[in-house]
mmCIF file of C-alpha atoms in Angstrom:
data_model
loop_
_atom_site.group_PDB
_atom_site.id
_atom_site.type_symbol
_atom_site.label_atom_id
_atom_site.label_comp_id
_atom_site.label_asym_id
_atom_site.label_seq_id
_atom_site.Cartn_x
_atom_site.Cartn_y
_atom_site.Cartn_z
ATOM 1 C CA ASP A 1085 -4.332 6.413 -30.168
ATOM 2 C CA SER A 1086 -4.762 3.541 -27.557
ATOM 3 C CA GLY A 1087 -8.464 2.747 -28.481
ATOM 4 C CA VAL A 1088 -9.444 3.717 -24.861
ATOM 5 C CA THR A 1089 -12.065 6.575 -24.478
ATOM 6 C CA GLN A 1090 -12.250 8.346 -21.204
ATOM 7 C CA THR A 1091 -14.771 11.171 -20.490
ATOM 8 C CA PRO A 1092 -14.650 14.108 -18.979
ATOM 9 C CA LYS A 1093 -11.086 15.020 -19.770
ATOM 10 C CA HIS A 1094 -11.447 17.802 -17.357
ATOM 11 C CA LEU A 1095 -13.658 18.384 -14.345
ATOM 12 C CA ILE A 1096 -13.829 20.837 -11.779
ATOM 13 C CA THR A 1097 -16.619 20.371 -9.016
ATOM 14 C CA ALA A 1098 -16.612 21.306 -5.183
ATOM 15 C CA THR A 1099 -16.123 19.459 -1.947
ATOM 16 C CA GLY A 1100 -19.135 17.260 -1.197
ATOM 17 C CA GLN A 1101 -20.184 16.592 -4.627
ATOM 18 C CA ARG A 1102 -20.273 13.310 -6.705
ATOM 19 C CA VAL A 1103 -19.016 13.164 -10.252
ATOM 20 C CA THR A 1104 -19.078 10.156 -12.430
ATOM 21 C CA LEU A 1105 -15.955 8.945 -14.974
ATOM 22 C CA ARG A 1106 -16.559 7.265 -17.778
ATOM 23 C CA CYS A 1107 -14.279 4.835 -19.793
ATOM 24 C CA SER A 1108 -15.052 2.745 -23.048
ATOM 25 C CA PRO A 1109 -12.333 0.121 -23.205
ATOM 26 C CA ARG A 1110 -10.450 -0.608 -26.217
ATOM 27 C CA SER A 1111 -12.742 -2.952 -28.806
ATOM 28 C CA GLY A 1112 -12.493 -6.461 -27.883
ATOM 29 C CA ASP A 1113 -10.557 -6.186 -24.244
ATOM 30 C CA LEU A 1114 -12.413 -7.623 -21.314
ATOM 31 C CA SER A 1115 -10.555 -6.250 -18.513
ATOM 32 C CA VAL A 1116 -11.006 -2.601 -17.089
ATOM 33 C CA TYR A 1117 -8.684 -1.012 -14.789
ATOM 34 C CA TRP A 1118 -9.000 2.184 -12.930
ATOM 35 C CA TYR A 1119 -6.133 4.038 -11.211
ATOM 36 C CA GLN A 1120 -5.623 7.134 -9.580
ATOM 37 C CA GLN A 1121 -2.667 9.611 -10.070
ATOM 38 C CA SER A 1122 -1.881 12.209 -7.671
ATOM 39 C CA LEU A 1123 0.845 14.104 -7.003
ATOM 40 C CA ASP A 1124 2.168 12.857 -3.527
ATOM 41 C CA GLN A 1125 1.009 9.205 -4.267
ATOM 42 C CA GLY A 1126 2.083 8.537 -7.697
ATOM 43 C CA LEU A 1127 0.092 5.917 -9.396
ATOM 44 C CA GLN A 1128 -2.222 3.713 -7.701
ATOM 45 C CA PHE A 1129 -4.663 0.660 -8.427
ATOM 46 C CA LEU A 1130 -8.212 1.115 -7.617
ATOM 47 C CA ILE A 1131 -10.111 -1.560 -8.887
ATOM 48 C CA GLN A 1132 -10.526 -4.295 -12.044
ATOM 49 C CA TYR A 1133 -13.491 -5.360 -13.629
ATOM 50 C CA TYR A 1134 -13.406 -8.627 -16.023
ATOM 51 C CA ASN A 1135 -16.451 -8.871 -18.360
ATOM 52 C CA GLY A 1136 -18.668 -7.089 -15.796
ATOM 53 C CA GLU A 1137 -17.549 -8.610 -12.885
ATOM 54 C CA GLU A 1138 -15.430 -7.267 -9.978
ATOM 55 C CA ARG A 1139 -11.863 -8.963 -10.097
ATOM 56 C CA ALA A 1140 -9.396 -7.297 -7.811
ATOM 57 C CA LYS A 1141 -9.892 -4.314 -6.005
ATOM 58 C CA GLY A 1142 -6.917 -2.091 -4.527
ATOM 59 C CA ASN A 1143 -6.738 1.366 -2.424
ATOM 60 C CA ILE A 1144 -10.318 2.476 -3.426
ATOM 61 C CA LEU A 1145 -12.037 4.393 -0.792
ATOM 62 C CA GLU A 1146 -15.719 3.614 0.389
ATOM 63 C CA ARG A 1147 -16.620 6.879 -1.239
ATOM 64 C CA PHE A 1148 -15.901 5.220 -4.517
ATOM 65 C CA SER A 1149 -17.715 2.766 -6.484
ATOM 66 C CA ALA A 1150 -17.344 1.415 -10.071
ATOM 67 C CA GLN A 1151 -18.943 -0.889 -12.417
ATOM 68 C CA GLN A 1152 -18.850 -2.403 -15.829
ATOM 69 C CA PHE A 1153 -21.753 -2.559 -17.913
ATOM 70 C CA PRO A 1154 -22.683 -5.526 -20.436
ATOM 71 C CA ASP A 1155 -21.278 -3.521 -23.197
ATOM 72 C CA LEU A 1156 -18.213 -3.362 -21.358
ATOM 73 C CA HIS A 1157 -17.980 0.332 -20.597
ATOM 74 C CA SER A 1158 -16.937 1.129 -17.197
ATOM 75 C CA GLU A 1159 -18.055 3.857 -14.544
ATOM 76 C CA LEU A 1160 -16.131 5.072 -11.797
ATOM 77 C CA ASN A 1161 -18.075 6.903 -9.191
ATOM 78 C CA LEU A 1162 -16.945 9.147 -6.712
ATOM 79 C CA SER A 1163 -18.881 10.792 -4.036
ATOM 80 C CA SER A 1164 -18.554 13.258 -0.687
ATOM 81 C CA LEU A 1165 -15.479 14.707 -2.821
ATOM 82 C CA GLU A 1166 -12.750 16.044 -0.629
ATOM 83 C CA LEU A 1167 -10.054 18.382 -1.858
ATOM 84 C CA GLY A 1168 -7.402 15.373 -1.486
ATOM 85 C CA ASP A 1169 -9.578 13.432 -4.356
ATOM 86 C CA SER A 1170 -8.262 16.039 -6.774
ATOM 87 C CA ALA A 1171 -6.053 13.637 -9.028
ATOM 88 C CA LEU A 1172 -5.828 12.271 -12.646
ATOM 89 C CA TYR A 1173 -7.944 9.067 -13.133
ATOM 90 C CA PHE A 1174 -6.879 6.703 -15.808
ATOM 91 C CA CYS A 1175 -8.645 3.826 -17.205
ATOM 92 C CA ALA A 1176 -6.901 1.160 -18.787
ATOM 93 C CA SER A 1177 -8.098 -2.046 -20.874
ATOM 94 C CA SER A 1178 -6.551 -5.383 -21.643
ATOM 95 C CA PHE A 1179 -7.852 -8.636 -23.178
ATOM 96 C CA PHE A 1180 -6.941 -10.827 -20.360
ATOM 97 C CA GLY A 1181 -5.376 -9.316 -17.056
ATOM 98 C CA HIS A 1182 -2.341 -7.476 -15.925
ATOM 99 C CA THR A 1183 -0.147 -10.388 -17.742
ATOM 100 C CA GLY A 1184 -1.250 -8.793 -20.996
ATOM 101 C CA GLU A 1185 -0.198 -5.298 -22.599
ATOM 102 C CA LEU A 1186 -2.035 -2.457 -21.073
ATOM 103 C CA PHE A 1187 -3.851 0.528 -23.115
ATOM 104 C CA PHE A 1188 -4.305 3.649 -21.198
ATOM 105 C CA GLY A 1189 -7.015 6.151 -21.636
ATOM 106 C CA GLU A 1190 -5.915 9.858 -21.792
ATOM 107 C CA GLY A 1191 -7.093 10.209 -18.073
ATOM 108 C CA SER A 1192 -9.904 12.489 -16.288
ATOM 109 C CA ARG A 1193 -8.230 15.202 -14.452
ATOM 110 C CA LEU A 1194 -10.432 15.952 -11.213
ATOM 111 C CA THR A 1195 -10.051 19.244 -9.409
ATOM 112 C CA VAL A 1196 -11.929 19.654 -5.982
ATOM 113 C CA LEU A 1197 -12.046 23.060 -5.088
ATOM 114 C CA LYS B 1214 3.756 -6.141 0.210
ATOM 115 C CA ASN B 1215 5.931 -5.585 -2.942
ATOM 116 C CA GLU B 1216 8.012 -2.299 -3.079
ATOM 117 C CA VAL B 1217 9.056 -0.827 -6.182
ATOM 118 C CA GLU B 1218 12.112 1.328 -6.339
ATOM 119 C CA GLN B 1219 13.185 3.296 -9.428
ATOM 120 C CA SER B 1220 16.467 5.086 -10.081
ATOM 121 C CA PRO B 1221 17.299 7.747 -10.759
ATOM 122 C CA GLN B 1222 14.476 9.759 -9.788
ATOM 123 C CA ASN B 1223 15.346 12.577 -12.194
ATOM 124 C CA LEU B 1224 17.536 12.152 -15.202
ATOM 125 C CA THR B 1225 18.852 14.808 -17.760
ATOM 126 C CA ALA B 1226 20.797 13.511 -20.928
ATOM 127 C CA GLN B 1227 22.183 15.005 -23.834
ATOM 128 C CA GLU B 1228 20.678 14.172 -27.444
ATOM 129 C CA GLY B 1229 22.267 10.931 -28.768
ATOM 130 C CA GLU B 1230 23.634 9.606 -25.052
ATOM 131 C CA PHE B 1231 22.700 6.033 -24.056
ATOM 132 C CA ILE B 1232 20.218 5.893 -20.918
ATOM 133 C CA THR B 1233 19.687 3.587 -18.515
ATOM 134 C CA ILE B 1234 16.680 3.309 -15.942
ATOM 135 C CA ASN B 1235 16.551 0.914 -13.082
ATOM 136 C CA CYS B 1236 13.589 -0.884 -11.401
ATOM 137 C CA SER B 1237 13.999 -3.005 -8.388
ATOM 138 C CA TYR B 1238 11.351 -4.857 -6.330
ATOM 139 C CA SER B 1239 10.895 -6.733 -3.350
ATOM 140 C CA VAL B 1240 8.893 -9.772 -3.815
ATOM 141 C CA GLY B 1241 8.397 -12.389 -6.536
ATOM 142 C CA ILE B 1242 6.385 -11.493 -9.372
ATOM 143 C CA SER B 1243 4.788 -12.704 -12.434
ATOM 144 C CA ALA B 1244 5.034 -9.612 -14.915
ATOM 145 C CA LEU B 1245 6.985 -6.249 -15.015
ATOM 146 C CA HIS B 1246 5.365 -3.384 -17.214
ATOM 147 C CA TRP B 1247 7.113 -0.226 -18.352
ATOM 148 C CA LEU B 1248 5.088 2.789 -18.975
ATOM 149 C CA GLN B 1249 5.693 6.049 -20.697
ATOM 150 C CA GLN B 1250 3.895 9.241 -19.381
ATOM 151 C CA HIS B 1251 4.223 12.182 -21.595
ATOM 152 C CA PRO B 1252 4.145 15.978 -20.172
ATOM 153 C CA GLY B 1253 0.399 16.214 -21.281
ATOM 154 C CA GLY B 1254 -0.202 13.267 -19.080
ATOM 155 C CA GLY B 1255 -1.198 10.295 -21.390
ATOM 156 C CA ILE B 1256 0.582 7.020 -20.499
ATOM 157 C CA VAL B 1257 1.476 4.476 -22.975
ATOM 158 C CA SER B 1258 2.688 1.091 -22.117
ATOM 159 C CA LEU B 1259 6.020 0.298 -23.561
ATOM 160 C CA PHE B 1260 6.808 -3.393 -22.589
ATOM 161 C CA MET B 1261 5.303 -6.409 -20.435
ATOM 162 C CA LEU B 1262 8.159 -8.781 -19.471
ATOM 163 C CA SER B 1263 8.202 -11.991 -17.455
ATOM 164 C CA SER B 1264 11.457 -12.667 -18.386
ATOM 165 C CA GLY B 1265 14.805 -12.020 -20.475
ATOM 166 C CA LYS B 1266 14.864 -9.050 -23.082
ATOM 167 C CA LYS B 1267 12.495 -7.233 -25.385
ATOM 168 C CA LYS B 1268 13.465 -4.517 -27.910
ATOM 169 C CA HIS B 1269 11.325 -1.832 -29.948
ATOM 170 C CA GLY B 1270 13.247 0.608 -31.762
ATOM 171 C CA ARG B 1271 15.701 2.084 -29.563
ATOM 172 C CA LEU B 1272 14.047 0.793 -26.589
ATOM 173 C CA ILE B 1273 15.493 -2.098 -24.716
ATOM 174 C CA ALA B 1274 14.113 -3.648 -21.634
ATOM 175 C CA THR B 1275 15.578 -6.214 -19.460
ATOM 176 C CA ILE B 1276 14.565 -8.279 -16.336
ATOM 177 C CA ASN B 1277 16.623 -10.544 -13.962
ATOM 178 C CA ILE B 1278 14.250 -12.425 -11.888
ATOM 179 C CA GLN B 1279 16.417 -13.757 -9.584
ATOM 180 C CA GLU B 1280 18.157 -10.435 -8.937
ATOM 181 C CA LYS B 1281 14.564 -8.857 -8.902
ATOM 182 C CA HIS B 1282 15.701 -6.308 -11.143
ATOM 183 C CA SER B 1283 14.916 -4.838 -14.644
ATOM 184 C CA SER B 1284 16.192 -2.336 -16.408
ATOM 185 C CA LEU B 1285 15.110 0.149 -19.402
ATOM 186 C CA HIS B 1286 17.566 1.412 -22.016
ATOM 187 C CA ILE B 1287 17.164 4.080 -24.412
ATOM 188 C CA THR B 1288 19.649 4.121 -27.309
ATOM 189 C CA ALA B 1289 20.439 7.201 -29.345
ATOM 190 C CA SER B 1290 18.280 9.385 -27.123
ATOM 191 C CA HIS B 1291 16.440 12.349 -28.548
ATOM 192 C CA PRO B 1292 14.118 15.111 -26.840
ATOM 193 C CA ARG B 1293 10.914 13.541 -27.846
ATOM 194 C CA ASP B 1294 12.246 10.757 -25.233
ATOM 195 C CA SER B 1295 11.689 13.524 -22.558
ATOM 196 C CA ALA B 1296 8.822 11.703 -20.357
ATOM 197 C CA VAL B 1297 8.296 10.135 -17.193
ATOM 198 C CA TYR B 1298 9.102 6.390 -17.134
ATOM 199 C CA ILE B 1299 7.184 4.066 -14.727
ATOM 200 C CA CYS B 1300 7.862 0.812 -13.803
ATOM 201 C CA ALA B 1301 5.098 -1.316 -12.490
ATOM 202 C CA VAL B 1302 5.168 -5.006 -11.199
ATOM 203 C CA LEU B 1303 2.403 -7.837 -10.990
ATOM 204 C CA GLY B 1304 2.589 -10.067 -8.045
ATOM 205 C CA SER B 1305 1.494 -13.718 -8.189
ATOM 206 C CA GLY B 1306 -1.805 -14.577 -8.009
ATOM 207 C CA ASN B 1307 -4.577 -11.975 -8.547
ATOM 208 C CA THR B 1308 -2.608 -9.159 -6.746
ATOM 209 C CA PRO B 1309 -2.968 -5.749 -8.421
ATOM 210 C CA LEU B 1310 -0.185 -3.453 -10.424
ATOM 211 C CA VAL B 1311 2.044 -1.818 -8.110
ATOM 212 C CA PHE B 1312 3.959 1.299 -9.371
ATOM 213 C CA GLY B 1313 7.281 2.670 -8.936
ATOM 214 C CA LYS B 1314 7.245 6.687 -8.713
ATOM 215 C CA GLY B 1315 8.601 6.795 -11.854
ATOM 216 C CA THR B 1316 11.713 8.272 -13.360
ATOM 217 C CA ARG B 1317 11.760 12.214 -15.088
ATOM 218 C CA LEU B 1318 13.872 12.045 -17.995
ATOM 219 C CA SER B 1319 14.874 15.547 -20.224
ATOM 220 C CA VAL B 1320 16.772 14.776 -23.212
ATOM 221 C CA ILE B 1321 18.550 18.186 -24.254
ATOM 222 C CA ALA B 1322 19.346 18.765 -27.995
#
């Protein structure tokens, strides 16, 4: 058990809909990262938050947004969903940044029909 | 842009064999991660390296900064080592992690 909790584990929805993925980081970790893993693209970094503030942005679409709350949990909002958004979405946390050990959640599998 | 190449893409080994997975990258980095992804999808961080060598149980990770190359070795492989192994590199500054496409390892009893 990594200590990182992601919900929901599985989500099936239709094109055009909006979903929210939730992540609770390991106790004491200040950084939260979101990654997307699709079959054809592999793992891709989406966005990083550190202690409530956006720290780095990767290949995150404008239809996607995220935030980190004062209790350090984070949410990834995906809107106007398309078939190609179907993927595994991972959250990870660390105490510092990417130069520290990363702890991954079990992922949220999103299927867009 | 930092490109990360892993080899081999797929690897099948007999139980007990010594296994090596390679990772090469194109620009200078500040850290390199080795990750393990099990068939169920979960990801576990195995190592984070910025120089030298690290060992944990039957796993050994090495990095050569000058040659821009890292290797992950598994000694006395076991079927439970079957997984996808992913290399990810962190460039200098506040650049995000860039991932390799992974090496799928199957260890047969």
